[in-house]
Amino acid sequence: MSTEATTVREVPLPRSAPSSRGVDARGVAAFVDALENTPGVEPHSLLVLRHGDVVAEGWWAPFRPDRPHLLYSLSKSFTATALGFAVAEGLVDLDATVLSYFPEFDAEITDDRSRRVLVRHVAAMASGHREETLDRAVADPSGDVVKGFLRIRPDAEPGTLFCYNQPCTFSVAAVVQRAAGQGLLEFLRPRLFEPLGVDPANLGWLRDGQHREIGFSGFHAPTELVAKLGKLYLQNGSWDGRQVLPAGWVAEATRSHIDNASFNDNPDWQQGYGFQFWIARHGYRGDGAYGQFCVVLPEQDAVVAITSQSPDMQAVLDAAWEHLLPALSGDLPADAAEHDAALAARLGSLALAPLEGPPVADGEFTPATGSRPASLTAVRVAGGELVLHDSGQELRAAIGHGAWADSGPLAVSGAGTRVDVRFAETPHLLHLDLADGRFTGRWETEPLHAPALATLRRPE
């Protein structure tokens, strides 16, 4: 398959009124109410598809339709999709060992269980380890996560034990990249992005020190691509009459391969695990930290795509089951068109509240004890502009007064002695309190990859 770079025309999903696709707009509105009013949930975007069309969409300003969002572990479902293409093309064998793709490690990987870890085992989070191994794998003296992972003896026979373990997905990504001889984004471009009408120029994926996309996290993409992925899987790999992803792969990736009933106390994380997809009480999904969701509901012929800053991810799904599922029953009121119009108006005016109050006074500030992140060494406010000194770099952004000032990857609002900084290509919000020449920084949700602030955006 040719991978020559070509200009890709962005093709949006078709749009329809909710009632024309059997969706009660009142239920969607109730779901939005729940998202906005549940502690631990902060929505950033929402797309609801029914019968292939978008029937509801909204972005909470300063988030926008064209802006990519860090998907965290929802990245895993895109990695699994790359694996599906690689298997279909004979590049990767699910029943081959991970080690077989890295023969240069063979002499040093002597543990019998590690040598028996198959590609299908790591795809299903079933390497045999009982605990997350990322820190140990990253700390390996070789600097290679796959090698470090294979050096950690599994606690049980591979294939018998579920453990949500990042190096499993890293290994899947590394196997595909080794077998294909190219990165995941490059590999997926002609196979996934171009057929779905997605411009790869707006995408980015975090890489390791060997320039490999890490697979388990770090993918930045607009919400519409998340919805398109869900639609592709809902349609068993078919897109506009073309079989893009083998239907057999869709069925295999979205069935349970391993029991995860004891994983945690949340019911939608206890229903089984496929190939980088969670089986849920209703349908299946890919998801990522702080509430990034691609929920596929085959019985309802629906997809729900969400980005957010939501530590309480179970609450998001609970609200979907309570409000969205009944809305998809096809039972519509006589005045459904009026509810369609009301919902469209509501979704068109969504926004996260900015700070209100007097403008932030000019000043220079140094960190107070315990301020986060520790890498932020100075803050300056001058003429309505915020300047952050972090990790040897300088970030500048306008400060919105009673609004969010959008400065590329930053959206900032300030009032009095408080400035809120949204890293708007990620879920994250940094609160800055300024007083007496000192600042105290506090994350609303702390970035998981602990990067310099300048890297909290789509990787180039």
Coordinates of C-alpha atoms in Angstrom, one line a residue:
M1 CA 0.0 0.0 0.0
S2 CA 1.4 3.4 -1.0
T3 CA 2.2 5.8 1.8
E4 CA 3.2 8.7 -0.3
A5 CA 2.0 12.0 1.3
T6 CA -1.0 13.5 -0.4
T7 CA -3.4 16.3 0.6
V8 CA -6.3 14.8 2.4
R9 CA -9.7 16.5 2.0
E10 CA -11.4 16.6 5.4
V11 CA -14.8 15.0 5.0
P12 CA -17.2 15.7 7.9
L13 CA -19.7 13.2 9.1
P14 CA -23.3 13.7 7.9
R15 CA -25.6 15.7 10.1
S16 CA -29.3 15.1 10.8
A17 CA -31.9 16.3 13.3
P18 CA -32.2 14.0 16.3
S19 CA -35.9 13.1 15.6
S20 CA -35.1 12.2 12.0
R21 CA -32.9 9.4 13.4
G22 CA -35.3 8.3 16.2
V23 CA -33.5 10.2 18.9
D24 CA -35.4 12.1 21.6
A25 CA -33.6 15.4 22.0
R26 CA -34.9 15.7 25.5
G27 CA -32.8 12.8 26.6
V28 CA -29.7 14.3 25.0
A29 CA -30.4 17.5 26.8
A30 CA -30.8 15.6 30.1
F31 CA -27.4 14.0 29.5
V32 CA -25.8 17.4 28.9
D33 CA -27.4 18.6 32.2
A34 CA -25.9 15.6 34.0
L35 CA -22.5 16.2 32.6
E36 CA -22.6 19.8 33.6
N37 CA -23.9 19.2 37.1
T38 CA -22.1 16.1 38.3
P39 CA -19.1 16.6 40.6
G40 CA -15.9 15.2 39.1
V41 CA -17.2 15.7 35.6
E42 CA -16.2 18.6 33.2
P43 CA -17.3 18.1 29.6
H44 CA -15.2 19.5 26.8
S45 CA -17.0 18.0 23.7
L46 CA -19.8 15.7 22.8
L47 CA -20.8 14.0 19.6
V48 CA -23.8 11.6 19.4
L49 CA -24.3 9.5 16.2
R50 CA -27.4 7.5 15.3
H51 CA -27.7 5.4 12.1
G52 CA -24.5 6.9 10.9
D53 CA -25.3 10.6 11.3
V54 CA -24.3 13.1 13.9
V55 CA -27.6 14.1 15.7
A56 CA -26.1 16.1 18.5
E57 CA -22.8 17.9 18.9
G58 CA -21.3 20.5 21.2
W59 CA -18.0 22.0 22.4
W60 CA -17.7 23.8 25.7
A61 CA -15.7 27.0 24.9
P62 CA -12.8 27.4 24.8
F63 CA -12.7 23.9 23.2
R64 CA -13.5 23.9 19.5
P65 CA -14.4 21.3 16.8
D66 CA -11.1 21.8 15.0
R67 CA -8.9 21.6 18.1
P68 CA -7.2 18.2 18.8
H69 CA -7.5 16.8 22.3
L70 CA -5.2 14.5 24.2
L71 CA -7.0 11.2 24.3
Y72 CA -4.8 9.4 26.9
S73 CA -5.6 5.7 26.9
L74 CA -8.3 6.1 24.2
S75 CA -5.1 6.1 22.1
K76 CA -5.0 2.3 22.8
S77 CA -8.0 1.7 20.5
F78 CA -6.2 3.4 17.6
T79 CA -3.2 1.3 18.3
A80 CA -5.4 -1.8 18.2
T81 CA -6.8 -0.6 14.9
A82 CA -3.2 -0.4 13.5
L83 CA -2.7 -3.9 14.8
G84 CA -5.8 -5.1 12.9
F85 CA -4.5 -3.7 9.6
A86 CA -1.0 -5.3 10.3
V87 CA -2.6 -8.7 11.0
A88 CA -4.8 -8.5 7.9
E89 CA -1.8 -7.7 5.7
G90 CA 0.3 -10.5 7.1
L91 CA 2.8 -8.2 8.7
V92 CA 2.0 -9.4 12.3
D93 CA 0.9 -12.8 13.6
L94 CA -1.2 -12.7 16.8
D95 CA 0.2 -16.1 17.8
A96 CA 3.9 -15.1 17.4
T97 CA 5.8 -14.1 20.5
V98 CA 6.5 -10.4 21.1
L99 CA 10.2 -11.4 21.4
S100 CA 10.2 -12.8 17.9
Y101 CA 9.8 -9.3 16.5
F102 CA 12.9 -8.2 18.4
P103 CA 15.5 -10.9 17.7
E104 CA 18.3 -8.6 19.0
F105 CA 16.9 -9.2 22.5
D106 CA 16.8 -13.0 22.3
A107 CA 20.0 -13.8 24.1
E108 CA 19.1 -11.5 27.1
I109 CA 15.4 -12.6 27.5
T110 CA 15.9 -15.9 29.3
D111 CA 12.8 -16.1 31.4
D112 CA 10.5 -18.9 30.1
R113 CA 7.2 -17.0 30.7
S114 CA 8.5 -13.8 29.1
R115 CA 9.6 -15.8 26.0
R116 CA 6.0 -17.2 25.8
V117 CA 4.2 -13.8 25.8
L118 CA 2.3 -13.6 22.5
V119 CA 1.1 -10.6 20.6
R120 CA -2.5 -11.6 21.3
H121 CA -1.6 -11.6 25.1
V122 CA -0.4 -8.1 25.1
A123 CA -3.3 -6.9 22.9
A124 CA -5.6 -8.3 25.6
M125 CA -3.7 -7.0 28.6
A126 CA -3.0 -10.6 29.5
S127 CA 0.8 -10.7 29.7
G128 CA 0.6 -12.5 33.0
H129 CA 1.8 -9.6 35.2
R130 CA -0.3 -8.8 38.3
E131 CA 0.8 -5.1 38.5
E132 CA 1.5 -2.2 36.2
T133 CA 5.1 -2.5 35.0
L134 CA 5.6 0.8 33.2
D135 CA 8.0 2.4 35.7
R136 CA 10.2 -0.7 35.8
A137 CA 10.2 -1.1 32.1
V138 CA 11.1 2.6 31.5
A139 CA 13.9 2.3 34.1
D140 CA 15.6 -0.5 32.2
P141 CA 19.2 0.4 31.6
S142 CA 18.8 -0.3 27.9
G143 CA 16.4 2.6 27.6
D144 CA 14.1 0.3 25.6
V145 CA 10.6 -0.2 27.1
V146 CA 10.0 -3.4 25.2
K147 CA 13.2 -4.9 26.4
G148 CA 12.6 -3.7 30.0
F149 CA 9.1 -5.2 29.9
L150 CA 10.3 -8.6 28.6
R151 CA 12.9 -8.6 31.4
I152 CA 10.1 -8.5 34.0
R153 CA 9.0 -12.1 34.8
P154 CA 5.2 -12.5 34.5
D155 CA 3.6 -13.6 37.7
A156 CA 1.3 -16.1 36.0
E157 CA 1.2 -17.9 32.6
P158 CA 0.7 -15.4 29.8
G159 CA -3.0 -15.4 28.7
T160 CA -4.4 -16.3 32.1
L161 CA -4.5 -13.0 34.0
F162 CA -5.8 -9.5 33.3
C163 CA -3.7 -6.5 34.3
Y164 CA -4.1 -3.1 32.9
N165 CA -0.4 -2.7 32.0
Q166 CA 0.9 0.1 29.7
P167 CA 3.9 -1.8 28.4
C168 CA 1.5 -4.3 26.9
T169 CA 0.1 -1.7 24.5
F170 CA 3.5 -0.2 24.0
S171 CA 4.6 -3.6 22.8
V172 CA 1.7 -3.8 20.4
A173 CA 2.6 -0.5 19.0
A174 CA 6.3 -1.4 18.8
V175 CA 5.6 -4.7 17.1
V176 CA 3.4 -2.9 14.4
Q177 CA 6.1 -0.3 13.9
R178 CA 8.9 -2.8 13.6
A179 CA 6.9 -5.0 11.2
A180 CA 5.7 -2.1 9.1
G181 CA 9.0 -0.2 9.2
Q182 CA 7.2 3.1 9.9
G183 CA 5.4 4.9 12.7
L184 CA 1.8 4.5 13.7
L185 CA 0.6 7.8 12.2
E186 CA 2.4 7.1 8.9
F187 CA 1.1 3.5 8.9
L188 CA -2.5 4.6 9.6
R189 CA -2.6 7.5 7.2
P190 CA -3.5 5.5 4.0
R191 CA -5.4 2.8 5.8
L192 CA -7.5 4.7 8.3
F193 CA -7.3 8.5 8.1
E194 CA -7.6 8.9 4.3
P195 CA -10.5 6.5 3.9
L196 CA -12.3 8.3 6.7
G197 CA -11.6 11.7 5.4
V198 CA -9.3 12.9 8.2
D199 CA -6.5 15.3 7.6
P200 CA -3.4 13.9 9.5
A201 CA -2.0 17.4 9.8
N202 CA -4.2 18.0 12.8
L203 CA -3.1 14.8 14.6
G204 CA -0.1 14.1 16.8
W205 CA 1.3 11.2 18.9
L206 CA 3.8 11.3 21.7
R207 CA 7.0 9.4 21.0
D208 CA 9.6 7.7 23.0
G209 CA 13.4 8.3 22.9
Q210 CA 13.6 6.0 19.8
H211 CA 11.0 8.1 18.0
R212 CA 8.3 5.4 18.3
E213 CA 4.7 6.5 19.0
I214 CA 4.1 5.1 22.5
G215 CA 0.8 3.5 21.6
F216 CA -0.7 3.3 25.1
S217 CA -1.3 7.1 25.3
G218 CA -0.3 10.4 23.8
F219 CA -2.6 10.5 20.7
H220 CA -4.1 14.0 20.1
A221 CA -7.1 14.1 17.7
P222 CA -10.3 16.1 17.2
T223 CA -13.5 14.6 18.6
E224 CA -14.9 13.9 15.1
L225 CA -12.1 11.4 14.5
V226 CA -13.1 9.6 17.7
A227 CA -16.6 9.5 16.5
K228 CA -15.5 8.2 13.1
L229 CA -13.5 5.4 14.7
G230 CA -16.6 4.4 16.6
K231 CA -18.7 4.5 13.5
L232 CA -16.2 2.4 11.6
Y233 CA -16.3 -0.3 14.3
L234 CA -20.1 0.0 14.6
Q235 CA -20.3 -0.7 10.8
N236 CA -18.0 -3.8 11.2
G237 CA -15.1 -2.0 9.4
S238 CA -17.1 -0.8 6.5
W239 CA -17.0 2.9 5.3
D240 CA -18.9 4.3 2.4
G241 CA -19.4 0.8 0.9
R242 CA -15.8 -0.1 1.2
Q243 CA -14.4 -2.7 3.7
V244 CA -11.7 -0.6 5.3
L245 CA -11.0 -2.7 8.4
P246 CA -11.7 -6.4 8.2
A247 CA -15.0 -7.3 9.8
G248 CA -13.4 -10.3 11.5
W249 CA -11.0 -7.9 13.2
V250 CA -13.8 -5.8 14.6
A251 CA -15.5 -8.8 16.0
E252 CA -12.3 -10.1 17.5
A253 CA -11.2 -6.8 19.0
T254 CA -14.5 -6.0 20.6
R255 CA -15.2 -9.4 22.3
S256 CA -14.0 -10.3 25.8
H257 CA -10.7 -12.1 25.8
I258 CA -10.0 -12.1 29.5
D259 CA -12.0 -11.9 32.7
N260 CA -11.5 -8.5 34.4
A261 CA -14.2 -8.8 37.0
S262 CA -11.9 -8.0 39.9
F263 CA -10.1 -5.0 38.2
N264 CA -11.9 -2.4 40.2
D265 CA -15.3 -1.5 41.8
N266 CA -16.8 0.3 38.8
P267 CA -19.2 -2.0 36.9
D268 CA -18.3 -0.8 33.4
W269 CA -14.7 -1.8 34.1
Q270 CA -15.7 -5.4 35.1
Q271 CA -17.4 -6.7 31.9
G272 CA -14.4 -8.1 30.1
Y273 CA -11.6 -6.8 27.9
G274 CA -11.0 -7.2 24.2
F275 CA -8.1 -6.0 22.1
Q276 CA -7.6 -2.6 23.7
F277 CA -11.4 -2.1 24.0
W278 CA -13.4 -2.4 27.2
I279 CA -16.6 -4.4 27.2
A280 CA -19.3 -2.4 29.0
R281 CA -22.8 -3.0 30.5
H282 CA -24.0 -1.6 27.1
G283 CA -21.9 -2.1 24.1
Y284 CA -18.1 -1.5 24.2
R285 CA -15.7 1.4 24.3
G286 CA -12.3 2.8 24.1
D287 CA -11.5 5.3 26.9
G288 CA -8.8 7.4 28.4
A289 CA -7.9 9.1 31.6
Y290 CA -10.0 12.1 32.7
G291 CA -13.0 11.0 30.6
Q292 CA -12.1 10.6 26.9
F293 CA -14.6 8.2 25.5
C294 CA -15.6 6.4 22.3
V295 CA -18.7 4.4 23.2
V296 CA -20.1 2.1 20.6
L297 CA -23.7 0.8 21.1
P298 CA -24.5 -1.8 18.5
E299 CA -28.0 -2.5 19.8
Q300 CA -28.9 1.1 19.4
D301 CA -26.8 1.7 16.2
A302 CA -25.2 4.6 18.0
V303 CA -21.8 6.1 18.9
V304 CA -21.0 8.6 21.7
A305 CA -17.7 10.5 21.5
I306 CA -16.7 12.6 24.5
T307 CA -13.6 14.6 25.6
S308 CA -13.5 16.0 29.1
Q309 CA -11.7 16.6 32.3
S310 CA -13.6 14.1 34.4
P311 CA -11.9 12.1 37.1
D312 CA -15.2 10.3 37.8
M313 CA -15.4 8.4 34.6
Q314 CA -18.0 6.0 35.9
A315 CA -20.3 8.9 36.5
V316 CA -20.1 9.8 32.8
L317 CA -21.2 6.3 31.8
D318 CA -23.9 6.2 34.4
A319 CA -25.4 9.4 33.0
A320 CA -25.2 8.0 29.5
W321 CA -27.1 4.8 30.5
E322 CA -29.7 6.9 32.5
H323 CA -30.4 9.5 29.8
L324 CA -29.0 8.6 26.4
L325 CA -30.2 5.0 26.2
P326 CA -33.9 5.9 26.7
A327 CA -33.5 8.7 24.2
L328 CA -32.4 6.1 21.6
S329 CA -35.6 4.0 22.0
G330 CA -37.4 5.7 19.0
D331 CA -40.3 6.7 21.2
L332 CA -40.7 10.4 20.2
P333 CA -43.1 13.1 21.4
A334 CA -45.4 14.8 18.9
D335 CA -43.5 18.1 19.2
A336 CA -40.1 16.4 18.6
A337 CA -39.0 19.0 16.1
E338 CA -39.3 21.8 18.7
H339 CA -37.1 19.8 21.1
D340 CA -34.6 19.3 18.2
A341 CA -34.4 23.1 17.8
A342 CA -34.1 23.7 21.6
L343 CA -31.3 21.2 21.8
A344 CA -29.4 22.7 18.9
A345 CA -29.6 26.1 20.5
R346 CA -28.4 24.7 23.8
L347 CA -25.5 22.9 22.3
G348 CA -24.5 25.9 20.2
S349 CA -23.9 28.0 23.3
L350 CA -22.0 25.7 25.6
A351 CA -19.1 27.2 27.5
L352 CA -17.0 26.6 30.6
A353 CA -17.3 29.5 33.0
P354 CA -14.5 32.0 32.9
L355 CA -13.3 33.9 36.0
E356 CA -15.2 37.0 36.8
G357 CA -14.0 40.1 38.7
P358 CA -11.6 43.0 38.3
P359 CA -8.6 42.6 35.9
V360 CA -5.4 41.0 37.1
A361 CA -2.9 43.6 38.2
D362 CA 0.6 43.6 36.6
G363 CA 3.4 42.0 38.6
E364 CA 6.2 39.5 38.8
F365 CA 5.8 36.4 40.9
T366 CA 8.0 33.6 42.2
P367 CA 6.8 30.2 43.4
A368 CA 5.4 29.7 46.9
T369 CA 6.4 26.6 48.7
G370 CA 4.5 23.5 47.3
S371 CA 3.4 25.3 44.1
R372 CA 2.8 23.0 41.2
P373 CA 4.2 22.2 38.7
A374 CA 7.7 22.5 40.3
S375 CA 9.2 23.3 36.9
L376 CA 7.2 26.6 36.7
T377 CA 9.8 29.0 38.1
A378 CA 8.3 32.5 37.4
V379 CA 5.0 34.1 36.4
R380 CA 4.7 37.6 35.0
V381 CA 1.5 39.6 34.2
A382 CA 2.0 42.7 32.1
G383 CA -0.6 44.6 30.1
G384 CA -3.1 41.8 30.1
E385 CA -0.5 39.2 29.0
L386 CA 0.6 36.2 31.0
V387 CA 4.2 35.0 30.8
L388 CA 5.1 31.6 32.2
H389 CA 8.8 30.6 32.7
D390 CA 8.9 26.8 32.7
S391 CA 11.7 24.3 32.0
G392 CA 13.8 26.9 30.4
Q393 CA 11.1 28.1 28.0
E394 CA 8.7 31.0 28.0
L395 CA 5.0 30.7 27.3
R396 CA 2.9 33.8 26.5
A397 CA -0.8 34.2 26.3
A398 CA -3.4 36.9 26.6
I399 CA -5.5 37.0 29.8
G400 CA -9.2 37.0 29.1
H401 CA -11.3 39.3 31.4
G402 CA -14.7 37.7 32.0
A403 CA -13.9 35.4 29.0
W404 CA -11.4 32.9 27.8
A405 CA -8.6 34.5 25.7
D406 CA -7.6 31.8 23.1
S407 CA -3.9 31.9 22.4
G408 CA -3.2 28.8 20.4
P409 CA -2.8 25.8 22.7
L410 CA -3.5 28.0 25.8
A411 CA -6.8 29.5 26.8
V412 CA -6.6 31.9 29.8
S413 CA -9.0 33.7 32.0
G414 CA -8.1 36.0 35.0
A415 CA -9.7 38.1 37.7
G416 CA -8.3 39.8 40.7
T417 CA -5.5 37.6 42.1
R418 CA -6.4 34.4 40.1
V419 CA -5.5 33.2 36.7
D420 CA -6.8 30.0 35.2
V421 CA -4.7 28.5 32.3
R422 CA -6.3 25.8 30.2
F423 CA -3.9 23.7 28.1
A424 CA -6.7 23.5 25.5
E425 CA -5.3 20.6 23.5
T426 CA -5.4 18.5 26.6
P427 CA -7.9 18.0 29.5
H428 CA -5.8 20.0 31.9
L429 CA -6.4 23.2 33.8
L430 CA -3.8 25.0 36.0
H431 CA -5.0 27.4 38.6
L432 CA -2.6 30.2 39.6
D433 CA -3.1 32.3 42.7
L434 CA -1.0 35.5 42.8
A435 CA -0.3 37.4 46.0
D436 CA 2.6 39.5 47.5
G437 CA 5.0 38.6 44.8
R438 CA 4.4 34.9 45.0
F439 CA 2.3 32.5 43.0
T440 CA 0.8 29.2 44.0
G441 CA 0.0 26.8 41.1
R442 CA -2.5 24.0 41.5
W443 CA -3.6 21.5 38.9
E444 CA -7.3 20.7 38.6
T445 CA -6.1 17.4 37.2
E446 CA -2.4 16.6 37.0
P447 CA -0.9 15.6 33.6
L448 CA 0.0 11.9 33.6
H449 CA 3.1 12.2 31.5
A450 CA 4.7 15.0 33.7
P451 CA 5.9 17.0 30.8
A452 CA 7.2 20.6 30.5
L453 CA 4.3 23.0 30.1
A454 CA 5.3 23.8 26.5
T455 CA 4.7 20.2 25.5
L456 CA 1.1 20.1 26.8
R457 CA -0.1 20.3 23.2
R458 CA -0.3 18.3 20.1
P459 CA 3.1 16.9 19.2
E460 CA 4.4 18.2 15.9

